[in-house]
Short mmCIF file of C-alpha atoms in Angstrom, two decimals:
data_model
loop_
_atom_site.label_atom_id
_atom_site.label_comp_id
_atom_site.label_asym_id
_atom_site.label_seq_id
_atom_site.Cartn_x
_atom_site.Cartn_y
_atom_site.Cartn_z
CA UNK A 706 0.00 0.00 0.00
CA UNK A 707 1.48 3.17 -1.28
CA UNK A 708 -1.07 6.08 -1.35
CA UNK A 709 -4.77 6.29 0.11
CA UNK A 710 -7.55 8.06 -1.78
CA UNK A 711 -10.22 9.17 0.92
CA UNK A 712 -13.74 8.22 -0.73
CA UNK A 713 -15.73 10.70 1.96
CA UNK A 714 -15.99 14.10 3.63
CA UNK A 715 -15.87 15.80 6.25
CA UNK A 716 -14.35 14.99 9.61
CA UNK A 717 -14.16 11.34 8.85
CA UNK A 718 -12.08 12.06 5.80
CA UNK A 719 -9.82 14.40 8.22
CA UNK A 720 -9.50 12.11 10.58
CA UNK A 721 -8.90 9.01 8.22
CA UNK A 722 -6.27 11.58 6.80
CA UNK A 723 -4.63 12.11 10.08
CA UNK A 724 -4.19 7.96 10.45
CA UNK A 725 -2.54 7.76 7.08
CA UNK A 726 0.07 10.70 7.87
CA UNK A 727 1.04 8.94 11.27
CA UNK A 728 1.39 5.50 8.87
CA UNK A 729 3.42 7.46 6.60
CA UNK A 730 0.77 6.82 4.10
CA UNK A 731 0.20 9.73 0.85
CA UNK A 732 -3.74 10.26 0.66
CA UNK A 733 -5.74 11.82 -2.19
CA UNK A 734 -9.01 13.83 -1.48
CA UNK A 735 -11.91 13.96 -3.80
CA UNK A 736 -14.52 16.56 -3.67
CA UNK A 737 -17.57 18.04 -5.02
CA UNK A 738 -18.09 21.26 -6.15
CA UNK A 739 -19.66 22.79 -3.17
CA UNK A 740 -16.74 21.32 -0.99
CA UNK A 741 -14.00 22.95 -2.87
CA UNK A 742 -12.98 24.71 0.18
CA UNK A 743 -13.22 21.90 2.59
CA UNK A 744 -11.01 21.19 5.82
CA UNK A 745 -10.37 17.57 4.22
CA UNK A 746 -9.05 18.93 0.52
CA UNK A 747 -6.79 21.18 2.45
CA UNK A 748 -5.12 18.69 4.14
CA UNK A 749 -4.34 15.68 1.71
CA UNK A 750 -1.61 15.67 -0.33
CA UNK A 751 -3.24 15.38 -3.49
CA UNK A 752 -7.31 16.24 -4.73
CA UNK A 753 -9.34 15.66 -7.41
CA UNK A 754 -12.66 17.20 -7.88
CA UNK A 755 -14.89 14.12 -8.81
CA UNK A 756 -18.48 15.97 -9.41
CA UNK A 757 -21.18 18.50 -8.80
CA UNK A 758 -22.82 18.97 -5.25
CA UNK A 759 -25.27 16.46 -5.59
CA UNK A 760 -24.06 13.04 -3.63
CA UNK A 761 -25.27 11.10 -6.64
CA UNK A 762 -23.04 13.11 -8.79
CA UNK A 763 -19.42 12.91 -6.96
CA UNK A 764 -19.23 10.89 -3.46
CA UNK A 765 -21.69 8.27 -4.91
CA UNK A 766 -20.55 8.07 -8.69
CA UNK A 767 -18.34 5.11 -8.47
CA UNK A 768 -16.39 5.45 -11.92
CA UNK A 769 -15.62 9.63 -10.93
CA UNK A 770 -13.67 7.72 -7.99
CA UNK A 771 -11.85 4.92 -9.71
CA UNK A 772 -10.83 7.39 -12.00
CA UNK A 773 -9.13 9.64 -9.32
CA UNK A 774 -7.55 6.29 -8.16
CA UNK A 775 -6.29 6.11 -11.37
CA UNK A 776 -5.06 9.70 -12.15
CA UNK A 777 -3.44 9.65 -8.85
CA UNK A 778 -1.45 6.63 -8.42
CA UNK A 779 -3.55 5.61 -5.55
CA UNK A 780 -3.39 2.09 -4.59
CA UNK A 781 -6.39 2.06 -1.95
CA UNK A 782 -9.01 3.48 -0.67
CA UNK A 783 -10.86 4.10 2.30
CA UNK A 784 -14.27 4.83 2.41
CA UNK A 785 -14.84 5.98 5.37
CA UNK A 786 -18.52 6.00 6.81
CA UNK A 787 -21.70 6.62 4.53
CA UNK A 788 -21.50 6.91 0.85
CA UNK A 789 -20.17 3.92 -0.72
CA UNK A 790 -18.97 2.23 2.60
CA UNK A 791 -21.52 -0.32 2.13
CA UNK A 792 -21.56 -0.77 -1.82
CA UNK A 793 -20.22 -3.59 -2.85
CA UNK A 794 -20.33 -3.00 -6.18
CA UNK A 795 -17.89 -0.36 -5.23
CA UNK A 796 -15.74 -2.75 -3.48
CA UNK A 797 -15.86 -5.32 -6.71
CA UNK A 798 -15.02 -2.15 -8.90
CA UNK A 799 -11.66 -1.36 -6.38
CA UNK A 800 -10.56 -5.13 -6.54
CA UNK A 801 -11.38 -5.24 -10.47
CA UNK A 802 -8.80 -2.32 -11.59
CA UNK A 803 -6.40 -3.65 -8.56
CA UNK A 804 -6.72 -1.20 -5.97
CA UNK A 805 -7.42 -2.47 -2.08
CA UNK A 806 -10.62 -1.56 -0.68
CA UNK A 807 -9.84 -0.89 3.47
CA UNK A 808 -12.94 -2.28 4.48
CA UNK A 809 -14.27 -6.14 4.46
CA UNK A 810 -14.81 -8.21 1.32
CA UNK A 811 -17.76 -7.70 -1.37
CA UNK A 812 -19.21 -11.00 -0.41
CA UNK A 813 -19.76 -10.22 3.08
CA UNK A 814 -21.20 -6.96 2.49
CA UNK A 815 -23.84 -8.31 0.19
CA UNK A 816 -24.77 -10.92 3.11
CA UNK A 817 -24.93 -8.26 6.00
CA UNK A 818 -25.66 -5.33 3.64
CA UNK A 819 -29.12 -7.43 3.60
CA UNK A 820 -30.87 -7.51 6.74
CA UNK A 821 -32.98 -10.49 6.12
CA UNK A 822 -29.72 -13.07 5.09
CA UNK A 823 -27.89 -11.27 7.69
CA UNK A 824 -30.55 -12.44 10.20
CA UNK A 825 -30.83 -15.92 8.95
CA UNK A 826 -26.97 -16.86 8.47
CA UNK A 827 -27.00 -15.58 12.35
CA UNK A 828 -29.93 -17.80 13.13
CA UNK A 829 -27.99 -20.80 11.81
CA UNK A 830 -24.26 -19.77 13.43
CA UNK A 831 -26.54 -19.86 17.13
CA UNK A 832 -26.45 -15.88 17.58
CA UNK A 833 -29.75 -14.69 19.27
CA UNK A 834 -32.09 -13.05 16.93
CA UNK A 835 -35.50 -11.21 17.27
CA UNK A 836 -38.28 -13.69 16.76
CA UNK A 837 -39.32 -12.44 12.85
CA UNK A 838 -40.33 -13.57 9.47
CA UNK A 839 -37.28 -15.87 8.41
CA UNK A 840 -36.44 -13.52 4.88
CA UNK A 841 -38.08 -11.09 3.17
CA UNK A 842 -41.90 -10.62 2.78
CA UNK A 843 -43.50 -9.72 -0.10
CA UNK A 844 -46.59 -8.64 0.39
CA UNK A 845 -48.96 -7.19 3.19
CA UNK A 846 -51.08 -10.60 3.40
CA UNK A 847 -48.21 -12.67 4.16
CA UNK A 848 -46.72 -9.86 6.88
CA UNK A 849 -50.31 -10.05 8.54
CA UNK A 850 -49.93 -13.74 8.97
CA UNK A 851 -46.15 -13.49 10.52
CA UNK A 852 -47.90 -10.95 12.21
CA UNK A 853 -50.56 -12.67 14.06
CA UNK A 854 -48.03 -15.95 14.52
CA UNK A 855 -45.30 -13.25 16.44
CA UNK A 856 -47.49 -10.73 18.38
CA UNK A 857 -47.89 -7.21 17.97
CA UNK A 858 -46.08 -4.76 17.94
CA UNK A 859 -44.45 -5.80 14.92
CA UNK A 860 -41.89 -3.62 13.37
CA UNK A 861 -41.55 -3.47 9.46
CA UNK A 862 -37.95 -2.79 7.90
CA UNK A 863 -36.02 -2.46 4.54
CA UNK A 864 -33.84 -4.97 4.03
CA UNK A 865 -31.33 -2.38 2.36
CA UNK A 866 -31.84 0.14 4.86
CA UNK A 867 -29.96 1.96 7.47
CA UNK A 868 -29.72 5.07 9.04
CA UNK A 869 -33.24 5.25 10.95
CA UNK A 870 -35.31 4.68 6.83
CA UNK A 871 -37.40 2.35 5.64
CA UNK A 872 -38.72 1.17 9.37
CA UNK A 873 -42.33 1.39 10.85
CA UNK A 874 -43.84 0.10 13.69
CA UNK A 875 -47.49 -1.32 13.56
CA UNK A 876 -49.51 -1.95 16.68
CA UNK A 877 -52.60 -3.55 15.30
CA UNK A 878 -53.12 -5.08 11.77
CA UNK A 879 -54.67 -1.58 10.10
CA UNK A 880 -51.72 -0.16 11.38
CA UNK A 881 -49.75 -2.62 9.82
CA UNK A 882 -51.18 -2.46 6.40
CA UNK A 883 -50.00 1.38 6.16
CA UNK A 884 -46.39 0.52 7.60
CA UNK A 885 -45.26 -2.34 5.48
CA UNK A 886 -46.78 0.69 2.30
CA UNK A 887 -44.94 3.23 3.41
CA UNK A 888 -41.58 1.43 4.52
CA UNK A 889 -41.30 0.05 1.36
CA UNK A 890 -41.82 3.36 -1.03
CA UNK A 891 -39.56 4.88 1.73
CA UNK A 892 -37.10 1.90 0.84
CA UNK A 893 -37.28 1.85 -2.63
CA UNK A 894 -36.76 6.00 -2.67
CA UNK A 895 -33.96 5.97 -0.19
CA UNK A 896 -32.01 2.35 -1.22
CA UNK A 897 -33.29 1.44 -4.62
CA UNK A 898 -34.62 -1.45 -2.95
CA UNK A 899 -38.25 -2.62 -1.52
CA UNK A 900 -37.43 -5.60 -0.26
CA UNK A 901 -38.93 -5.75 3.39
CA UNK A 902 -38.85 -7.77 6.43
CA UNK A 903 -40.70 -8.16 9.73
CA UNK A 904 -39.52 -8.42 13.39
CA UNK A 905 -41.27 -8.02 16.81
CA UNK A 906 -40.96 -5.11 18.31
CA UNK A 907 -39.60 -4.53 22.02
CA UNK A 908 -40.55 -2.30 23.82
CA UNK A 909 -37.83 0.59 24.65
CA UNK A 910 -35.00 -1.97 24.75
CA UNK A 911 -31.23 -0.38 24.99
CA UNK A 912 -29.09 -0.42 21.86
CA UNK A 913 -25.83 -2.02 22.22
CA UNK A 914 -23.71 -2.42 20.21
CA UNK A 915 -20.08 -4.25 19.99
CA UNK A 916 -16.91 -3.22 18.11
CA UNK A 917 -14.56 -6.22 16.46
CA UNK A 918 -11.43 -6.41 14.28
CA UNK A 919 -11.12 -9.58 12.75
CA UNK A 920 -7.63 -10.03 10.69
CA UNK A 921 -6.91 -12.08 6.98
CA UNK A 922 -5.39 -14.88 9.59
CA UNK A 923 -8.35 -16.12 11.09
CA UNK A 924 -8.09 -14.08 14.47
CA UNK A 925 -11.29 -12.10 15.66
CA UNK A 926 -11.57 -9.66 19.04
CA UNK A 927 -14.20 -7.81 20.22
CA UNK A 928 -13.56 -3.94 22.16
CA UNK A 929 -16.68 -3.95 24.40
CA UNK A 930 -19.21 -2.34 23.88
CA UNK A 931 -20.61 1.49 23.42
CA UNK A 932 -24.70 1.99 24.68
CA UNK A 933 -26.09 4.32 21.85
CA UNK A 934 -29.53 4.34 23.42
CA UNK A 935 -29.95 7.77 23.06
CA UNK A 936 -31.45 8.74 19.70
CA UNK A 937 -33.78 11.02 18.14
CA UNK A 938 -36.04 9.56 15.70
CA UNK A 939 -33.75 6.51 15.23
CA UNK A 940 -30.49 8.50 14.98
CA UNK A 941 -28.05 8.41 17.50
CA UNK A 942 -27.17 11.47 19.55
CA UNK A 943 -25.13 10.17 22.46
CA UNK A 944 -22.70 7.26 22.36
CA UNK A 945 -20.75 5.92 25.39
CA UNK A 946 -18.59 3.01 26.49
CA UNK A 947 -18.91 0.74 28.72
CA UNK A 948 -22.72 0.93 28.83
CA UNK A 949 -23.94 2.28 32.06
CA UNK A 950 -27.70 -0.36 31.79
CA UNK A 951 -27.87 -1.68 35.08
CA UNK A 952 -28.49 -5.48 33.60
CA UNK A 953 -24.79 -5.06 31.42
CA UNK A 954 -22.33 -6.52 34.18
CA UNK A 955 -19.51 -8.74 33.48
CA UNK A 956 -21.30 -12.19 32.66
CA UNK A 957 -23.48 -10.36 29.78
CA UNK A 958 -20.76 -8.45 28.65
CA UNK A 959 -18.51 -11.68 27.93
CA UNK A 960 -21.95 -13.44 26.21
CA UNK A 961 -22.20 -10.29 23.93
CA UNK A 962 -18.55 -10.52 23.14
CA UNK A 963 -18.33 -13.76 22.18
CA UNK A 964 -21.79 -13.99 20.34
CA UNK A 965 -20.55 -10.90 18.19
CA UNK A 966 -17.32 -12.98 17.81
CA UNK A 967 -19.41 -16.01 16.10
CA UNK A 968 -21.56 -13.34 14.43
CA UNK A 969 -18.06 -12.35 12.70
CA UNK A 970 -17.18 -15.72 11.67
CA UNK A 971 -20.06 -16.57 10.40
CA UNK A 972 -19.96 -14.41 7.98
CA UNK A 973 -16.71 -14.92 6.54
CA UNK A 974 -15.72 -11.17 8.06
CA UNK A 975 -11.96 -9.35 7.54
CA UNK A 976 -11.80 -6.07 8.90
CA UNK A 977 -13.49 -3.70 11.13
CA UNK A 978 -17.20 -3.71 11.97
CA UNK A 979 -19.99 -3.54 14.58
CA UNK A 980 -22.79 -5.77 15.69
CA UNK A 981 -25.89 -4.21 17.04
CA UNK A 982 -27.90 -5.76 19.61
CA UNK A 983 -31.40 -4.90 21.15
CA UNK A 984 -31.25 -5.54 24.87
CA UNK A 985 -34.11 -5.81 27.27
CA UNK A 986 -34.73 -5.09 30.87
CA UNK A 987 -33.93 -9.06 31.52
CA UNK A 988 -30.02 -9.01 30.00
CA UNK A 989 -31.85 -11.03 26.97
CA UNK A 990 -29.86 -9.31 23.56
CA UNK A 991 -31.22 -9.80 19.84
CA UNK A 992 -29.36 -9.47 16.97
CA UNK A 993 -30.24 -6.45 15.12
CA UNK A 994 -27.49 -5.87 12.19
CA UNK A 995 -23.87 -5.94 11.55
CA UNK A 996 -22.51 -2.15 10.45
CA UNK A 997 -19.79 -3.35 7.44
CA UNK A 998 -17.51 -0.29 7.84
CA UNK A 999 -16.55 2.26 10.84
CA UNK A 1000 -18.87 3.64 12.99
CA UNK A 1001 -19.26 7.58 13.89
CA UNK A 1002 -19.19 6.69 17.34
CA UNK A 1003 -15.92 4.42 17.09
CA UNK A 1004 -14.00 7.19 19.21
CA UNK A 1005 -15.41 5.92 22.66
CA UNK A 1006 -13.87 2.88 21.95
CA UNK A 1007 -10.70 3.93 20.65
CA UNK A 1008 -10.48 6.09 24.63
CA UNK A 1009 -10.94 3.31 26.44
CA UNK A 1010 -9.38 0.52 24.73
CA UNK A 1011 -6.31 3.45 23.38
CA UNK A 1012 -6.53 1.21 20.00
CA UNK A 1013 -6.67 3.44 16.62
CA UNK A 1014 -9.54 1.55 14.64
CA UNK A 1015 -8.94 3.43 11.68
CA UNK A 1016 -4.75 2.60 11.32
CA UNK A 1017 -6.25 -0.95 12.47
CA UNK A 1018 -8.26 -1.09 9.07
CA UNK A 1019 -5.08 0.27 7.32
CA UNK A 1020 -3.27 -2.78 9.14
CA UNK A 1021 -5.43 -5.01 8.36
CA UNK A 1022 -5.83 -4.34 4.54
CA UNK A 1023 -2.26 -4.62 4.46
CA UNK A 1024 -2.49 -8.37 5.22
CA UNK A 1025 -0.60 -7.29 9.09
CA UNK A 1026 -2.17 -9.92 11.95
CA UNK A 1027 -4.07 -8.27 14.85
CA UNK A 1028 -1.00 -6.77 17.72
CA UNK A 1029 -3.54 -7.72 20.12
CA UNK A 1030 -5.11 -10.91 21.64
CA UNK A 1031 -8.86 -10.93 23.57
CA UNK A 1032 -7.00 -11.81 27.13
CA UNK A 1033 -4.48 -8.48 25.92
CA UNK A 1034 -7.76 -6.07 25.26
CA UNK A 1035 -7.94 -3.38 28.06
CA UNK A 1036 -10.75 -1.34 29.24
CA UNK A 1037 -9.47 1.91 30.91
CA UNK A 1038 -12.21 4.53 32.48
CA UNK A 1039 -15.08 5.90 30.98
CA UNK A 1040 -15.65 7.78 27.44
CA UNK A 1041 -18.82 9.74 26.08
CA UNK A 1042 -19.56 11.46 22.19
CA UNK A 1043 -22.03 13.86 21.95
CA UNK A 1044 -22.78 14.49 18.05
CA UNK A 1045 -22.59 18.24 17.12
CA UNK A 1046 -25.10 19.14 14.37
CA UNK A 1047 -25.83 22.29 12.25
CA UNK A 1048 -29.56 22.28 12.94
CA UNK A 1049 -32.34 24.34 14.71
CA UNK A 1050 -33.58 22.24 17.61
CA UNK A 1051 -36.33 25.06 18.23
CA UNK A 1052 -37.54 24.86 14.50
CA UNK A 1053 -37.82 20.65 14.64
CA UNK A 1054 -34.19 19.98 13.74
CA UNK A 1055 -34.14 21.32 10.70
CA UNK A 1056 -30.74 22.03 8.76
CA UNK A 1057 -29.12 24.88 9.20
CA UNK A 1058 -26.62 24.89 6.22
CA UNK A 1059 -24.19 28.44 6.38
CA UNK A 1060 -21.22 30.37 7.01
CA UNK A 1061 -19.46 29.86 9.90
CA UNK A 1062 -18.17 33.12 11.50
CA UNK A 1063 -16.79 32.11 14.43
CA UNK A 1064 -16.18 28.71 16.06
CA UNK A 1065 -13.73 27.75 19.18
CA UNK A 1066 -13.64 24.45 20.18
CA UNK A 1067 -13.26 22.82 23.28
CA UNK A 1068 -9.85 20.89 24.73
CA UNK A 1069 -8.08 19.68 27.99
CA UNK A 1070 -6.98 16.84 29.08
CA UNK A 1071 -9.21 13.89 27.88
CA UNK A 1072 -10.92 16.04 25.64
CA UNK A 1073 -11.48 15.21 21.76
CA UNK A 1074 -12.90 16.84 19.23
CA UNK A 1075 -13.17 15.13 15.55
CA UNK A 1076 -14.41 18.10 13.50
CA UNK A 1077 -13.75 19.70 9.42
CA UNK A 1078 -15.23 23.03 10.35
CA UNK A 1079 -13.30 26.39 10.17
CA UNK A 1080 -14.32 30.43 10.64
CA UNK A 1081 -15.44 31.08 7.58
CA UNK A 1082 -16.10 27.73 5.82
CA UNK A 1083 -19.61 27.85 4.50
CA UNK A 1084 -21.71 24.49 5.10
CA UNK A 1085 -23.67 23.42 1.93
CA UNK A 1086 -27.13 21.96 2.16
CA UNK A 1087 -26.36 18.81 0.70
CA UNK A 1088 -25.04 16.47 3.15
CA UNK A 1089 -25.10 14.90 6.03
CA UNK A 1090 -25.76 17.80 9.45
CA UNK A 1091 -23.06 16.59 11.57
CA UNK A 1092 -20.33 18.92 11.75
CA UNK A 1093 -18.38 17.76 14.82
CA UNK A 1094 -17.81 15.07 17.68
CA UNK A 1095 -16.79 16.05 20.94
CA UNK A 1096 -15.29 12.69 22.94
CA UNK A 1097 -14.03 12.39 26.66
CA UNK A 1098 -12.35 10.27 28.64
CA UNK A 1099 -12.50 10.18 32.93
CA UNK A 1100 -11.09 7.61 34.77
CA UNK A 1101 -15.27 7.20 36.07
CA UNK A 1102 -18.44 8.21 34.14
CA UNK A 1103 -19.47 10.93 36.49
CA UNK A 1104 -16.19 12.24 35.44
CA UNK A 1105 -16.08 11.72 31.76
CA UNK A 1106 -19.69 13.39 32.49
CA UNK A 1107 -18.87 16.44 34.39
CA UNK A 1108 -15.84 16.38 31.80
CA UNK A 1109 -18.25 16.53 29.06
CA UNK A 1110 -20.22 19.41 30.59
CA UNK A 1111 -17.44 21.28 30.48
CA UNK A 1112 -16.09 20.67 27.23
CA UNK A 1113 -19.73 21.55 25.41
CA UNK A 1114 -20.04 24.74 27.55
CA UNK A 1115 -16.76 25.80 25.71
CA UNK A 1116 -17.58 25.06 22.20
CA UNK A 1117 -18.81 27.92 20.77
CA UNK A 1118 -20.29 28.00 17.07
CA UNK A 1119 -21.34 31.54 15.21
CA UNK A 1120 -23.08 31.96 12.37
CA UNK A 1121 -25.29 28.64 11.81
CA UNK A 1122 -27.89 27.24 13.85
CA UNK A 1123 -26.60 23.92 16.55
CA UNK A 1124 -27.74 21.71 18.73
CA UNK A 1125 -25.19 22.33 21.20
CA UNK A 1126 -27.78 23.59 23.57
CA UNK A 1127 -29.60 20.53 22.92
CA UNK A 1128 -27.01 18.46 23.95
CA UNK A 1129 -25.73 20.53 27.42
CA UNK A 1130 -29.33 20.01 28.37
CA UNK A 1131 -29.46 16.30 27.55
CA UNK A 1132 -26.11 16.14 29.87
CA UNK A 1133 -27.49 17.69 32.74
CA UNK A 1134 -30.98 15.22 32.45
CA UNK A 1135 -31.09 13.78 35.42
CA UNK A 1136 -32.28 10.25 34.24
CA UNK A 1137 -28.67 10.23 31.69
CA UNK A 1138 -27.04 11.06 34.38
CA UNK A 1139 -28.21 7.75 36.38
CA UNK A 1140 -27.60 5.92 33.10
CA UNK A 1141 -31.57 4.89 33.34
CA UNK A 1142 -32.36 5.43 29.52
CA UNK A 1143 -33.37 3.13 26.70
CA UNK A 1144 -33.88 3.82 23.14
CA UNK A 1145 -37.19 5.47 23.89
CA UNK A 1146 -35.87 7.89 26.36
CA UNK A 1147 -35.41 11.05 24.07
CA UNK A 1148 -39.37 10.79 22.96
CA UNK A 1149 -40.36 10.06 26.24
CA UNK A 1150 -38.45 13.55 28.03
CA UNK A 1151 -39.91 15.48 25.28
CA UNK A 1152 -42.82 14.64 26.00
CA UNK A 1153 -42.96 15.51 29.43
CA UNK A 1154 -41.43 18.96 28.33
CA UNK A 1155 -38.49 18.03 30.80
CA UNK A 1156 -35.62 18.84 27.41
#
């Protein structure tokens, strides 16, 4: 591996950039047209603008970035989270012209990628799934009959989705006629693909999920877990590791480890990745889906465990054995990520693309902030919201929490709309603060006009 073209924006291009400079590793940047100007061009050694604004015309037109490959010399790519991180038609086109793809083979993105094989070939390996239809269904008079055989609620997802589309949740079966409609026109318009399958719903359950690195030898390890229970119409806002649920002590932890181990092997998986589980009040965890590429949140783990993911995927593609055994992983302390978005919390989140005037950003000691914004960079309306990360460390959580309080009463943003205010007030909620939230949480304090 000789040079790294960055298939992304934003602060997970920076950062991958920042990995590849400590691995002595040349990277490329490609760009739109609105992102001319962006933190990640200025930074890489080379750039090549690969398109207009539009996604669908520059960080998801897969020939524009095989063809910067090519004009630049660059013998692999990273793609970093989003965009064509999950395409494995993107993946097939990187192997075809002979450039590595830092990220896990076609093959087992096209079995994860779909959540309906993903949840059978984890059936079969022994992994616990949520009691469902066994593939995709068709049509609404076969999803009333899983329906009736599960229980209601039943919760209705694209198979090709992610990020919070393509899911409804039915409570009776005229609810359910509407859902399995409207999740799959949301499916087909968001993923190109209506394919749709059914699970039972629990009720405000905690999202867990656990991080792996699984090498082209044969070994696999897990890094704990992060809780990212707290999320706002299915996207996450607040990430953490360990997980503060009061049924996630040692015993469960080692289960979850070791069934997102088998979950791994299953699937024939090489590189990093993250399996999602649904936990309940009784310590009983679900399968949910396996994440094929980094995570936003993969900071917390990288705090606690003090293991780079990203130079790990680097590693990794380079055909280099994990430096680390299970019985050698470490959890030190306590870490939390808040996500820092450009939107108007007081207008119902809505973007708030814009100049930035003025920003300063918070540091310290255990303090992190994984961010592409600038005074005076202008943020176009075309992507994703998130403009920042801020991560801590403490050696305890109501450290890494006070920690936290502190470090988002520092950053200070001018110019756009953020949710930073949002987010101090979510840290001083008195329920996170006793770690007694589940994925329903956020709806629930809303509600009761106590956020």
């Amino acid at each position: 591996m000789k040079k790294v073209l960055i298939a992304n924006r934003g602060e997970i291009a920076v950062r991958i950039i920042r990995a590849c400079r400590e691995l002595r590793l040349p990277t490329v940047a490609v760009y739109s047209l609105a992102d001319k100007d962006a933190m990640h061009v200025r930074l890489a050694d080379q750039r090549v603008c690969i398109g207009a604004a539009p996604s669908k015309d520059s960080y998801l037109n897969i020939p524009a970035v095989l063809s910067a490959c090519k004009l630049t010399g660059a013998d692999a790519v990273h793609p970093g989270f989003g965009f064509l991180a999950e395409n494995s038609d993107f993946a097939r086109g990187c192997a075809d012209q002979g450039i590595k793809f830092i990220g896990p083979s076609p093959e087992s993105m096209d079995l994860l990628g779909n959540k309906a094989r993903a949840k059978a070939t984890m059936r079969e390996a022994g992994v616990p799934v949520i009691p469902g239809s066994t593939g995709t269904v068709p049509d609404v008079l076969l999803a009333k009959q899983i329906a009736l055989r599960i229980g209601y609620p039943i919760m209705v997802k694209a198979s090709a989705g992610g990020g919070g589309r393509g899911i409804r949740v039915a409570h009776t079966e005229e609810e359910l006629e509407f859902a399995f409609k409207t999740a799959r026109q949301e499916a087909i318009a968001c993923f190109g693909d209506g394919e749709i399958y059914m699970e039972k719903f629990l009720i405000n359950p905690r999202h867990i999920e656990v991080q792996i690195l699984a090498d082209e030898h044969g070994n696999v390890i897990h890094l704990g877990e992060r809780d990212c229970s707290v999320q706002r119409r299915n996207q996450k806002m607040i990430e953490e590791s360990p997980s503060p649920a009061p049924m996630m002590d040692a015993q469960l932890r080692e289960r979850m480890g070791e069934a997102a181990k088998k979950a791994v092997k299953a699937a024939d998986y090489c590189n990093a990745g993250t399996i999602e589980f649904l936990v309940d009040a009784n310590g009983d965890f679900y399968f949910m889906e396996m994440n094929t590429r980094v995570q936003v949140e993969h900071p917390v783990t990288e705090m606690v465990t003090g293991l780079d993911i990203v130079k790990q995927q680097i590693a990794i593609a380079q055909g280099n054995p994990l430096p680390v055994t299970q019985e050698q992983v470490q959890m030190k302390g306590h870490s939390i990520e808040c996500r820092i978005n450009a939107e108007d919390p007081k207008n119902d989140f809505c973007p708030s693309p814009g100049v930035v005037k003025t920003t300063y950003m918070p540091g310290g000691m255990g303090v992190r902030v994984d961010s592409a914004v600038y005074a005076g960079y202008k943020i176009p309306p075309y992507y994703d919201s998130m403009i920042a990360k801020v991560i801590v460390h403490g050696a305890t959580r109501e450290e890494a929490i006070l920690k936290m309080r502190s470090a988002l009463a520092d950053f200070y943003v001018d110019g756009i709309s953020t949710n930073l205010e949002y987010q101090r007030a979510l840290l001083q909620n008195e329920d996170f603060t006793a770690g007694n939230y589940n994925i329903g949480f956020l709806e629930r304090v809303m509600k009761e006009g106590r956020l």
